[in-house]
């Protein structure tokens, strides 16, 4: 995996696909979630579930996430005539990286992003495990114009902590609603 991941970084073989997020109230699409895939040698698309754990273990998750931030910002910049936003999932190492805020600020300036155009998703499990640190990170991200999404809500005990986290959106875990009519 190390050779494959390094080659993919060097050859720009990480691709972002944009899943529209539909607002049910008016059927508008105000934003998109960026979905990461790695392109294999024969052109097949490899889902992050197969490579992210290796990337984290090998210390490559942060460079991959920084590339994702840059690509998403470039896409938002190209759509500057529209008021859309893009939501990104970042790895735990990136959320802990001391240069994350600086990187997002730099990329936001480079592509002239407006406040609220970049959403950062934080998994419920990470938020609950590192509540104080995540609260501080959320404050810094909001200060530079990011919006915050609490991802995979419903897998753990986050409901009791929800008021302590100034998130902008909650993505409910599929298991919580799968059996509903």
Tab-separated table of N, CA and C in Angstrom:
chain	number	residue	atom	x	y	z
A	1	UNK	N	0.811	-1.196	0.000
A	1	UNK	CA	0.000	0.000	0.000
A	1	UNK	C	0.856	1.262	0.000
A	2	UNK	N	2.000	1.210	0.655
A	2	UNK	CA	2.821	2.419	0.720
A	2	UNK	C	3.221	2.878	-0.677
A	3	UNK	N	3.706	1.953	-1.499
A	3	UNK	CA	4.128	2.314	-2.864
A	3	UNK	C	2.927	2.819	-3.677
A	4	UNK	N	1.800	2.169	-3.533
A	4	UNK	CA	0.610	2.582	-4.284
A	4	UNK	C	0.149	3.976	-3.866
A	5	UNK	N	0.145	4.236	-2.563
A	5	UNK	CA	-0.304	5.537	-2.072
A	5	UNK	C	0.654	6.652	-2.473
A	6	UNK	N	1.939	6.395	-2.357
A	6	UNK	CA	2.925	7.411	-2.761
A	6	UNK	C	2.829	7.699	-4.257
A	7	UNK	N	2.678	6.645	-5.047
A	7	UNK	CA	2.544	6.817	-6.497
A	7	UNK	C	1.278	7.621	-6.819
A	8	UNK	N	0.192	7.320	-6.115
A	8	UNK	CA	-1.062	8.040	-6.350
A	8	UNK	C	-0.927	9.515	-5.997
A	9	UNK	N	-0.207	9.820	-4.914
A	9	UNK	CA	0.032	11.225	-4.553
A	9	UNK	C	0.893	11.920	-5.596
A	10	UNK	N	1.964	11.258	-6.013
A	10	UNK	CA	2.897	11.851	-6.983
A	10	UNK	C	2.262	12.052	-8.352
A	11	UNK	N	1.349	11.157	-8.737
A	11	UNK	CA	0.764	11.191	-10.082
A	11	UNK	C	-0.670	11.715	-10.112
A	12	UNK	N	-1.094	12.354	-9.029
A	12	UNK	CA	-2.433	12.933	-8.962
A	12	UNK	C	-3.510	11.904	-9.300
A	13	UNK	N	-3.438	10.759	-8.636
A	13	UNK	CA	-4.401	9.689	-8.880
A	13	UNK	C	-5.469	9.608	-7.791
A	14	UNK	N	-5.613	10.664	-7.016
A	14	UNK	CA	-6.720	10.759	-6.078
A	14	UNK	C	-7.770	11.646	-6.721
A	15	UNK	N	-8.969	11.138	-6.806
A	15	UNK	CA	-10.051	11.840	-7.493
A	15	UNK	C	-11.147	12.195	-6.501
A	16	UNK	N	-11.785	13.316	-6.739
A	16	UNK	CA	-12.936	13.711	-5.941
A	16	UNK	C	-14.186	13.639	-6.814
A	17	UNK	N	-15.196	12.987	-6.284
A	17	UNK	CA	-16.507	12.966	-6.896
A	17	UNK	C	-17.414	13.765	-5.976
A	18	UNK	N	-18.372	14.453	-6.542
A	18	UNK	CA	-19.194	15.364	-5.754
A	18	UNK	C	-20.625	14.868	-5.703
A	19	UNK	N	-21.034	14.456	-4.524
A	19	UNK	CA	-22.385	13.955	-4.304
A	19	UNK	C	-23.276	15.115	-3.905
A	20	UNK	N	-24.335	15.384	-4.672
A	20	UNK	CA	-25.211	16.505	-4.325
A	20	UNK	C	-25.957	16.241	-3.026
A	21	UNK	N	-26.114	17.276	-2.242
A	21	UNK	CA	-26.875	17.197	-1.002
A	21	UNK	C	-28.153	18.007	-1.215
A	22	UNK	N	-29.250	17.314	-1.235
A	22	UNK	CA	-30.540	17.903	-1.558
A	22	UNK	C	-31.199	18.467	-0.303
A	23	UNK	N	-31.656	19.704	-0.404
A	23	UNK	CA	-32.428	20.316	0.688
A	23	UNK	C	-33.896	19.979	0.423
A	24	UNK	N	-34.492	19.190	1.305
A	24	UNK	CA	-35.851	18.690	1.087
A	24	UNK	C	-36.902	19.788	1.057
A	25	UNK	N	-36.694	20.864	1.792
A	25	UNK	CA	-37.697	21.930	1.879
A	25	UNK	C	-38.030	22.533	0.523
A	26	UNK	N	-37.032	22.672	-0.341
A	26	UNK	CA	-37.279	23.309	-1.638
A	26	UNK	C	-36.638	22.566	-2.818
A	27	UNK	N	-36.126	21.377	-2.583
A	27	UNK	CA	-35.490	20.542	-3.606
A	27	UNK	C	-34.267	21.199	-4.244
A	28	UNK	N	-33.684	22.169	-3.563
A	28	UNK	CA	-32.472	22.817	-4.066
A	28	UNK	C	-31.247	21.976	-3.687
A	29	UNK	N	-30.159	22.209	-4.382
A	29	UNK	CA	-28.884	21.552	-4.080
A	29	UNK	C	-27.899	22.640	-3.680
A	30	UNK	N	-27.859	22.999	-2.398
A	30	UNK	CA	-26.974	24.077	-1.966
A	30	UNK	C	-25.517	23.659	-1.807
A	31	UNK	N	-25.292	22.343	-1.700
A	31	UNK	CA	-23.930	21.894	-1.471
A	31	UNK	C	-23.698	20.472	-1.930
A	32	UNK	N	-22.438	20.082	-1.839
A	32	UNK	CA	-22.006	18.770	-2.295
A	32	UNK	C	-21.029	18.190	-1.286
A	33	UNK	N	-21.037	16.880	-1.161
A	33	UNK	CA	-20.027	16.215	-0.355
A	33	UNK	C	-18.977	15.651	-1.290
A	34	UNK	N	-17.719	15.960	-1.013
A	34	UNK	CA	-16.616	15.436	-1.822
A	34	UNK	C	-16.339	14.006	-1.380
A	35	UNK	N	-16.345	13.099	-2.328
A	35	UNK	CA	-16.073	11.691	-2.061
A	35	UNK	C	-14.741	11.326	-2.709
A	36	UNK	N	-13.822	10.841	-1.908
A	36	UNK	CA	-12.474	10.528	-2.360
A	36	UNK	C	-12.396	9.114	-2.910
A	37	UNK	N	-11.718	8.973	-4.035
A	37	UNK	CA	-11.396	7.676	-4.621
A	37	UNK	C	-9.957	7.727	-5.102
A	38	UNK	N	-9.306	6.575	-5.080
A	38	UNK	CA	-7.949	6.477	-5.613
A	38	UNK	C	-8.029	5.682	-6.918
A	39	UNK	N	-7.371	6.196	-7.931
A	39	UNK	CA	-7.360	5.516	-9.215
A	39	UNK	C	-6.213	4.515	-9.228
A	40	UNK	N	-6.551	3.263	-9.491
A	40	UNK	CA	-5.541	2.213	-9.549
A	40	UNK	C	-4.826	2.208	-10.888
A	41	UNK	N	-3.847	1.334	-11.013
A	41	UNK	CA	-3.055	1.252	-12.257
A	41	UNK	C	-3.895	0.966	-13.487
A	42	UNK	N	-4.895	0.124	-13.343
A	42	UNK	CA	-5.710	-0.227	-14.503
A	42	UNK	C	-6.970	0.632	-14.621
A	43	UNK	N	-6.994	1.744	-13.876
A	43	UNK	CA	-8.108	2.677	-13.974
A	43	UNK	C	-9.257	2.404	-13.026
A	44	UNK	N	-9.185	1.303	-12.270
A	44	UNK	CA	-10.277	1.024	-11.333
A	44	UNK	C	-10.256	2.049	-10.211
A	45	UNK	N	-11.427	2.309	-9.645
A	45	UNK	CA	-11.551	3.268	-8.557
A	45	UNK	C	-11.564	2.513	-7.231
A	46	UNK	N	-10.697	2.931	-6.330
A	46	UNK	CA	-10.534	2.266	-5.041
A	46	UNK	C	-11.152	3.145	-3.964
A	47	UNK	N	-12.073	2.574	-3.192
A	47	UNK	CA	-12.751	3.355	-2.162
A	47	UNK	C	-11.830	3.585	-0.968
A	48	UNK	N	-12.072	4.674	-0.225
A	48	UNK	CA	-11.195	5.011	0.892
A	48	UNK	C	-11.177	3.964	1.993
A	49	UNK	N	-12.232	3.183	2.107
A	49	UNK	CA	-12.251	2.127	3.107
A	49	UNK	C	-11.125	1.128	2.930
A	50	UNK	N	-10.613	1.041	1.710
A	50	UNK	CA	-9.535	0.098	1.429
A	50	UNK	C	-8.138	0.680	1.637
A	51	UNK	N	-8.002	2.012	1.603
A	51	UNK	CA	-6.647	2.573	1.687
A	51	UNK	C	-6.422	3.569	2.819
A	52	UNK	N	-7.464	4.119	3.421
A	52	UNK	CA	-7.249	5.164	4.421
A	52	UNK	C	-6.545	4.672	5.684
A	53	UNK	N	-6.868	3.480	6.135
A	53	UNK	CA	-6.197	2.957	7.322
A	53	UNK	C	-4.694	2.834	7.069
A	54	UNK	N	-4.328	2.341	5.894
A	54	UNK	CA	-2.908	2.244	5.535
A	54	UNK	C	-2.288	3.629	5.435
A	55	UNK	N	-3.014	4.564	4.853
A	55	UNK	CA	-2.497	5.934	4.731
A	55	UNK	C	-2.224	6.528	6.103
A	56	UNK	N	-3.132	6.311	7.041
A	56	UNK	CA	-2.918	6.824	8.403
A	56	UNK	C	-1.711	6.163	9.044
A	57	UNK	N	-1.617	4.849	8.919
A	57	UNK	CA	-0.509	4.104	9.533
A	57	UNK	C	0.832	4.523	8.939
A	58	UNK	N	0.861	4.847	7.661
A	58	UNK	CA	2.100	5.201	6.968
A	58	UNK	C	2.417	6.701	7.029
A	59	UNK	N	1.575	7.481	7.693
A	59	UNK	CA	1.815	8.914	7.788
A	59	UNK	C	1.482	9.674	6.516
A	60	UNK	N	0.623	9.113	5.675
A	60	UNK	CA	0.278	9.752	4.401
A	60	UNK	C	-1.131	10.358	4.400
A	61	UNK	N	-1.850	10.213	5.494
A	61	UNK	CA	-3.231	10.729	5.539
A	61	UNK	C	-3.262	12.246	5.439
A	62	UNK	N	-2.344	12.929	6.127
A	62	UNK	CA	-2.347	14.401	6.098
A	62	UNK	C	-2.041	14.916	4.689
A	63	UNK	N	-0.999	14.415	3.992
A	63	UNK	CA	-0.788	14.895	2.616
A	63	UNK	C	-1.978	14.617	1.700
A	64	UNK	N	-2.645	13.483	1.888
A	64	UNK	CA	-3.821	13.189	1.066
A	64	UNK	C	-4.931	14.188	1.381
A	65	UNK	N	-5.176	14.434	2.662
A	65	UNK	CA	-6.218	15.386	3.044
A	65	UNK	C	-5.908	16.799	2.558
A	66	UNK	N	-4.661	17.200	2.619
A	66	UNK	CA	-4.293	18.533	2.135
A	66	UNK	C	-4.553	18.643	0.640
A	67	UNK	N	-4.285	17.566	-0.090
A	67	UNK	CA	-4.572	17.549	-1.521
A	67	UNK	C	-6.081	17.631	-1.746
A	68	UNK	N	-6.863	16.929	-0.918
A	68	UNK	CA	-8.331	16.965	-1.025
A	68	UNK	C	-8.837	18.388	-0.783
A	69	UNK	N	-8.320	19.043	0.235
A	69	UNK	CA	-8.723	20.424	0.537
A	69	UNK	C	-8.442	21.322	-0.664
A	70	UNK	N	-7.262	21.178	-1.242
A	70	UNK	CA	-6.868	22.004	-2.393
A	70	UNK	C	-7.782	21.751	-3.592
A	71	UNK	N	-8.041	20.484	-3.885
A	71	UNK	CA	-8.900	20.154	-5.041
A	71	UNK	C	-10.327	20.663	-4.835
A	72	UNK	N	-10.848	20.496	-3.641
A	72	UNK	CA	-12.210	20.973	-3.366
A	72	UNK	C	-12.276	22.497	-3.462
A	73	UNK	N	-11.270	23.176	-2.920
A	73	UNK	CA	-11.240	24.645	-2.991
A	73	UNK	C	-11.147	25.108	-4.440
A	74	UNK	N	-10.364	24.410	-5.237
A	74	UNK	CA	-10.246	24.748	-6.659
A	74	UNK	C	-11.612	24.609	-7.341
A	75	UNK	N	-12.343	23.551	-6.993
A	75	UNK	CA	-13.669	23.334	-7.587
A	75	UNK	C	-14.632	24.438	-7.164
A	76	UNK	N	-14.611	24.791	-5.875
A	76	UNK	CA	-15.475	25.876	-5.399
A	76	UNK	C	-15.114	27.174	-6.118
A	77	UNK	N	-13.823	27.439	-6.242
A	77	UNK	CA	-13.369	28.643	-6.935
A	77	UNK	C	-13.852	28.691	-8.373
A	78	UNK	N	-13.869	27.531	-9.041
A	78	UNK	CA	-14.329	27.469	-10.430
A	78	UNK	C	-15.832	27.707	-10.534
A	79	UNK	N	-16.537	27.500	-9.435
A	79	UNK	CA	-17.986	27.707	-9.417
A	79	UNK	C	-18.353	29.007	-8.710
A	80	UNK	N	-17.455	29.974	-8.743
A	80	UNK	CA	-17.636	31.203	-7.959
A	80	UNK	C	-18.922	31.958	-8.302
A	81	UNK	N	-19.462	31.755	-9.499
A	81	UNK	CA	-20.696	32.448	-9.856
A	81	UNK	C	-21.910	31.834	-9.164
A	82	UNK	N	-21.739	30.653	-8.572
A	82	UNK	CA	-22.814	29.982	-7.844
A	82	UNK	C	-22.510	30.029	-6.353
A	83	UNK	N	-23.530	30.036	-5.554
A	83	UNK	CA	-23.295	30.037	-4.103
A	83	UNK	C	-23.435	28.611	-3.584
A	84	UNK	N	-22.455	27.783	-3.904
A	84	UNK	CA	-22.458	26.395	-3.445
A	84	UNK	C	-21.356	26.197	-2.412
A	85	UNK	N	-21.495	25.129	-1.663
A	85	UNK	CA	-20.469	24.760	-0.707
A	85	UNK	C	-20.127	23.291	-0.912
A	86	UNK	N	-18.951	22.928	-0.409
A	86	UNK	CA	-18.486	21.542	-0.492
A	86	UNK	C	-18.091	21.095	0.904
A	87	UNK	N	-18.496	19.878	1.230
A	87	UNK	CA	-18.217	19.279	2.525
A	87	UNK	C	-17.132	18.215	2.371
A	88	UNK	N	-16.175	18.216	3.295
A	88	UNK	CA	-15.038	17.294	3.239
A	88	UNK	C	-14.926	16.467	4.506
A	89	UNK	N	-14.608	15.206	4.343
A	89	UNK	CA	-14.225	14.357	5.465
A	89	UNK	C	-12.716	14.404	5.572
A	90	UNK	N	-12.209	14.680	6.756
A	90	UNK	CA	-10.767	14.670	6.976
A	90	UNK	C	-10.432	13.561	7.956
A	91	UNK	N	-9.226	13.031	7.831
A	91	UNK	CA	-8.781	11.960	8.716
A	91	UNK	C	-8.475	12.506	10.103
A	92	UNK	N	-8.436	11.618	11.056
A	92	UNK	CA	-8.097	12.016	12.424
A	92	UNK	C	-6.724	12.688	12.483
A	93	UNK	N	-5.683	12.137	11.813
A	93	UNK	CA	-4.389	12.836	11.867
A	93	UNK	C	-4.451	14.274	11.348
A	94	UNK	N	-5.272	14.525	10.337
A	94	UNK	CA	-5.390	15.893	9.821
A	94	UNK	C	-6.095	16.797	10.818
A	95	UNK	N	-7.114	16.266	11.476
A	95	UNK	CA	-7.819	17.061	12.481
A	95	UNK	C	-6.908	17.405	13.654
A	96	UNK	N	-5.877	16.597	13.864
A	96	UNK	CA	-4.918	16.843	14.943
A	96	UNK	C	-3.700	17.628	14.468
A	97	UNK	N	-3.564	17.857	13.164
A	97	UNK	CA	-2.388	18.512	12.600
A	97	UNK	C	-2.373	20.004	12.941
A	98	UNK	N	-1.272	20.475	13.464
A	98	UNK	CA	-1.167	21.872	13.899
A	98	UNK	C	-1.169	22.857	12.731
A	99	UNK	N	-0.930	22.392	11.516
A	99	UNK	CA	-0.889	23.292	10.362
A	99	UNK	C	-2.176	23.268	9.540
A	100	UNK	N	-3.186	22.539	10.019
A	100	UNK	CA	-4.436	22.422	9.266
A	100	UNK	C	-5.084	23.782	9.034
A	101	UNK	N	-5.228	24.576	10.070
A	101	UNK	CA	-5.892	25.877	9.944
A	101	UNK	C	-5.135	26.760	8.959
A	102	UNK	N	-3.825	26.787	9.089
A	102	UNK	CA	-2.982	27.584	8.187
A	102	UNK	C	-3.157	27.126	6.735
A	103	UNK	N	-3.205	25.816	6.524
A	103	UNK	CA	-3.369	25.285	5.166
A	103	UNK	C	-4.726	25.689	4.586
A	104	UNK	N	-5.780	25.540	5.377
A	104	UNK	CA	-7.112	25.905	4.891
A	104	UNK	C	-7.179	27.398	4.588
A	105	UNK	N	-6.591	28.228	5.453
A	105	UNK	CA	-6.576	29.682	5.200
A	105	UNK	C	-5.856	29.997	3.901
A	106	UNK	N	-4.702	29.392	3.696
A	106	UNK	CA	-3.908	29.644	2.495
A	106	UNK	C	-4.680	29.249	1.234
A	107	UNK	N	-5.263	28.062	1.248
A	107	UNK	CA	-6.003	27.581	0.087
A	107	UNK	C	-7.265	28.415	-0.135
A	108	UNK	N	-7.925	28.793	0.945
A	108	UNK	CA	-9.131	29.632	0.824
A	108	UNK	C	-8.807	30.977	0.191
A	109	UNK	N	-7.691	31.556	0.569
A	109	UNK	CA	-7.257	32.825	-0.020
A	109	UNK	C	-6.890	32.635	-1.485
A	110	UNK	N	-6.137	31.581	-1.765
A	110	UNK	CA	-5.691	31.312	-3.138
A	110	UNK	C	-6.865	31.166	-4.104
A	111	UNK	N	-7.943	30.514	-3.668
A	111	UNK	CA	-9.085	30.280	-4.550
A	111	UNK	C	-10.268	31.200	-4.249
A	112	UNK	N	-10.041	32.219	-3.453
A	112	UNK	CA	-11.040	33.251	-3.145
A	112	UNK	C	-12.351	32.658	-2.619
A	113	UNK	N	-12.239	31.732	-1.667
A	113	UNK	CA	-13.439	31.155	-1.076
A	113	UNK	C	-14.101	32.160	-0.149
A	114	UNK	N	-15.417	32.154	-0.174
A	114	UNK	CA	-16.178	32.992	0.740
A	114	UNK	C	-16.487	32.196	2.007
A	115	UNK	N	-16.706	32.873	3.118
A	115	UNK	CA	-17.083	32.152	4.343
A	115	UNK	C	-18.308	31.272	4.087
A	116	UNK	N	-18.266	30.075	4.614
A	116	UNK	CA	-19.378	29.152	4.472
A	116	UNK	C	-19.337	28.272	3.242
A	117	UNK	N	-18.298	28.380	2.433
A	117	UNK	CA	-18.222	27.543	1.240
A	117	UNK	C	-17.485	26.229	1.474
A	118	UNK	N	-16.812	26.116	2.597
A	118	UNK	CA	-16.094	24.880	2.908
A	118	UNK	C	-16.612	24.346	4.240
A	119	UNK	N	-17.154	23.146	4.191
A	119	UNK	CA	-17.660	22.471	5.378
A	119	UNK	C	-16.664	21.364	5.731
A	120	UNK	N	-16.346	21.248	7.002
A	120	UNK	CA	-15.449	20.202	7.479
A	120	UNK	C	-16.270	19.233	8.324
A	121	UNK	N	-16.191	17.953	7.973
A	121	UNK	CA	-16.937	16.933	8.700
A	121	UNK	C	-16.067	16.325	9.786
A	122	UNK	N	-16.625	16.259	10.974
A	122	UNK	CA	-15.939	15.655	12.113
A	122	UNK	C	-16.791	14.480	12.587
A	123	UNK	N	-16.233	13.273	12.558
A	123	UNK	CA	-17.021	12.110	12.991
A	123	UNK	C	-17.403	12.208	14.463
A	124	UNK	N	-18.600	11.747	14.767
A	124	UNK	CA	-19.089	11.766	16.136
A	124	UNK	C	-18.101	11.085	17.080
A	125	UNK	N	-17.541	9.959	16.679
A	125	UNK	CA	-16.622	9.216	17.549
A	125	UNK	C	-15.408	10.060	17.917
A	126	UNK	N	-14.859	10.814	16.955
A	126	UNK	CA	-13.708	11.681	17.226
A	126	UNK	C	-14.122	12.818	18.150
A	127	UNK	N	-15.284	13.399	17.883
A	127	UNK	CA	-15.764	14.511	18.714
A	127	UNK	C	-15.952	14.073	20.158
A	128	UNK	N	-16.468	12.877	20.356
A	128	UNK	CA	-16.724	12.411	21.718
A	128	UNK	C	-15.422	12.023	22.436
A	129	UNK	N	-14.483	11.464	21.690
A	129	UNK	CA	-13.223	11.029	22.302
A	129	UNK	C	-12.346	12.209	22.700
A	130	UNK	N	-12.388	13.264	21.905
A	130	UNK	CA	-11.527	14.428	22.132
A	130	UNK	C	-12.375	15.694	22.240
A	131	UNK	N	-13.388	15.682	23.079
A	131	UNK	CA	-14.376	16.750	23.123
A	131	UNK	C	-13.745	18.138	23.279
A	132	UNK	N	-12.854	18.316	24.240
A	132	UNK	CA	-12.259	19.641	24.458
A	132	UNK	C	-11.411	20.085	23.274
A	133	UNK	N	-10.600	19.173	22.735
A	133	UNK	CA	-9.762	19.524	21.591
A	133	UNK	C	-10.612	19.838	20.360
A	134	UNK	N	-11.658	19.040	20.161
A	134	UNK	CA	-12.533	19.259	18.999
A	134	UNK	C	-13.274	20.579	19.135
A	135	UNK	N	-13.699	20.906	20.338
A	135	UNK	CA	-14.362	22.196	20.563
A	135	UNK	C	-13.424	23.338	20.173
A	136	UNK	N	-12.160	23.233	20.564
A	136	UNK	CA	-11.174	24.252	20.193
A	136	UNK	C	-10.949	24.303	18.685
A	137	UNK	N	-10.859	23.133	18.061
A	137	UNK	CA	-10.671	23.068	16.607
A	137	UNK	C	-11.865	23.681	15.887
A	138	UNK	N	-13.067	23.373	16.345
A	138	UNK	CA	-14.265	23.942	15.727
A	138	UNK	C	-14.224	25.466	15.794
A	139	UNK	N	-13.831	26.005	16.934
A	139	UNK	CA	-13.729	27.460	17.064
A	139	UNK	C	-12.758	28.053	16.067
A	140	UNK	N	-11.604	27.416	15.887
A	140	UNK	CA	-10.607	27.911	14.927
A	140	UNK	C	-11.108	27.795	13.494
A	141	UNK	N	-11.755	26.673	13.169
A	141	UNK	CA	-12.274	26.492	11.814
A	141	UNK	C	-13.372	27.511	11.510
A	142	UNK	N	-14.244	27.738	12.461
A	142	UNK	CA	-15.312	28.727	12.249
A	142	UNK	C	-14.736	30.137	12.107
A	143	UNK	N	-13.672	30.419	12.836
A	143	UNK	CA	-13.049	31.746	12.764
A	143	UNK	C	-12.483	32.039	11.380
A	144	UNK	N	-12.132	30.999	10.624
A	144	UNK	CA	-11.603	31.219	9.266
A	144	UNK	C	-12.668	30.980	8.198
A	145	UNK	N	-13.928	30.863	8.613
A	145	UNK	CA	-15.032	30.802	7.655
A	145	UNK	C	-15.547	29.425	7.311
A	146	UNK	N	-15.056	28.384	7.964
A	146	UNK	CA	-15.553	27.033	7.687
A	146	UNK	C	-16.841	26.779	8.450
A	147	UNK	N	-17.638	25.902	7.915
A	147	UNK	CA	-18.811	25.399	8.618
A	147	UNK	C	-18.462	23.983	9.092
A	148	UNK	N	-19.160	23.531	10.108
A	148	UNK	CA	-18.834	22.252	10.723
A	148	UNK	C	-20.018	21.302	10.624
A	149	UNK	N	-19.703	20.053	10.279
A	149	UNK	CA	-20.703	18.998	10.198
A	149	UNK	C	-20.309	17.911	11.186
A	150	UNK	N	-21.236	17.509	12.028
A	150	UNK	CA	-21.017	16.357	12.896
A	150	UNK	C	-21.476	15.145	12.105
A	151	UNK	N	-20.536	14.280	11.732
A	151	UNK	CA	-20.785	13.146	10.851
A	151	UNK	C	-21.064	11.881	11.659
A	152	UNK	N	-21.816	10.970	11.070
A	152	UNK	CA	-22.141	9.678	11.670
A	152	UNK	C	-22.870	9.820	13.001
A	153	UNK	N	-23.679	10.853	13.126
A	153	UNK	CA	-24.419	11.082	14.365
A	153	UNK	C	-25.385	9.922	14.606
A	154	UNK	N	-25.405	9.445	15.829
A	154	UNK	CA	-26.298	8.365	16.199
A	154	UNK	C	-25.584	7.068	16.484
A	155	UNK	N	-24.293	7.009	16.235
A	155	UNK	CA	-23.527	5.798	16.522
A	155	UNK	C	-23.108	5.728	17.984
A	156	UNK	N	-23.042	6.860	18.630
A	156	UNK	CA	-22.567	6.898	20.009
A	156	UNK	C	-23.420	7.815	20.854
A	157	UNK	N	-22.882	8.257	21.974
A	157	UNK	CA	-23.665	9.056	22.926
A	157	UNK	C	-23.595	10.560	22.663
A	158	UNK	N	-23.417	10.977	21.435
A	158	UNK	CA	-23.187	12.390	21.144
A	158	UNK	C	-24.371	13.293	21.447
A	159	UNK	N	-25.573	12.739	21.467
A	159	UNK	CA	-26.738	13.588	21.660
A	159	UNK	C	-26.595	14.453	22.910
A	160	UNK	N	-26.094	13.867	23.989
A	160	UNK	CA	-25.970	14.628	25.234
A	160	UNK	C	-24.908	15.722	25.143
A	161	UNK	N	-24.001	15.639	24.169
A	161	UNK	CA	-22.940	16.630	24.020
A	161	UNK	C	-23.213	17.624	22.890
A	162	UNK	N	-24.279	17.393	22.146
A	162	UNK	CA	-24.534	18.196	20.949
A	162	UNK	C	-24.588	19.689	21.237
A	163	UNK	N	-25.149	20.078	22.364
A	163	UNK	CA	-25.233	21.499	22.688
A	163	UNK	C	-23.867	22.112	22.986
A	164	UNK	N	-22.876	21.288	23.306
A	164	UNK	CA	-21.537	21.785	23.610
A	164	UNK	C	-20.684	21.973	22.362
A	165	UNK	N	-21.161	21.486	21.225
A	165	UNK	CA	-20.400	21.585	19.983
A	165	UNK	C	-21.139	22.506	19.021
A	166	UNK	N	-20.561	23.634	18.673
A	166	UNK	CA	-21.253	24.585	17.795
A	166	UNK	C	-21.201	24.169	16.323
A	167	UNK	N	-21.876	23.049	16.017
A	167	UNK	CA	-21.860	22.543	14.644
A	167	UNK	C	-22.951	23.224	13.824
A	168	UNK	N	-22.759	23.225	12.515
A	168	UNK	CA	-23.722	23.838	11.604
A	168	UNK	C	-24.698	22.824	11.016
A	169	UNK	N	-24.288	21.543	11.028
A	169	UNK	CA	-25.102	20.508	10.415
A	169	UNK	C	-24.786	19.192	11.116
A	170	UNK	N	-25.760	18.289	11.104
A	170	UNK	CA	-25.574	16.950	11.649
A	170	UNK	C	-25.963	15.961	10.555
A	171	UNK	N	-25.079	15.016	10.259
A	171	UNK	CA	-25.378	13.938	9.311
A	171	UNK	C	-25.688	12.697	10.134
A	172	UNK	N	-26.910	12.234	10.037
A	172	UNK	CA	-27.360	11.102	10.841
A	172	UNK	C	-26.850	9.811	10.213
A	173	UNK	N	-26.297	8.945	11.047
A	173	UNK	CA	-25.790	7.663	10.585
A	173	UNK	C	-26.938	6.834	9.989
A	174	UNK	N	-26.674	6.173	8.898
A	174	UNK	CA	-27.691	5.400	8.206
A	174	UNK	C	-28.343	4.330	9.050
A	175	UNK	N	-27.589	3.727	9.968
A	175	UNK	CA	-28.150	2.680	10.827
A	175	UNK	C	-29.285	3.207	11.699
A	176	UNK	N	-29.242	4.477	12.032
A	176	UNK	CA	-30.245	5.074	12.900
A	176	UNK	C	-31.603	5.200	12.199
A	177	UNK	N	-31.593	5.343	10.880
A	177	UNK	CA	-32.827	5.595	10.149
A	177	UNK	C	-33.176	4.501	9.139
A	178	UNK	N	-32.347	3.502	9.012
A	178	UNK	CA	-32.535	2.477	7.974
A	178	UNK	C	-33.909	1.816	8.035
A	179	UNK	N	-34.430	1.514	9.194
A	179	UNK	CA	-35.701	0.798	9.298
A	179	UNK	C	-36.938	1.673	9.351
A	180	UNK	N	-36.766	2.978	9.227
A	180	UNK	CA	-37.921	3.883	9.300
A	180	UNK	C	-38.731	3.831	8.022
A	181	UNK	N	-40.031	4.007	8.152
A	181	UNK	CA	-40.894	4.030	6.971
A	181	UNK	C	-40.742	5.349	6.247
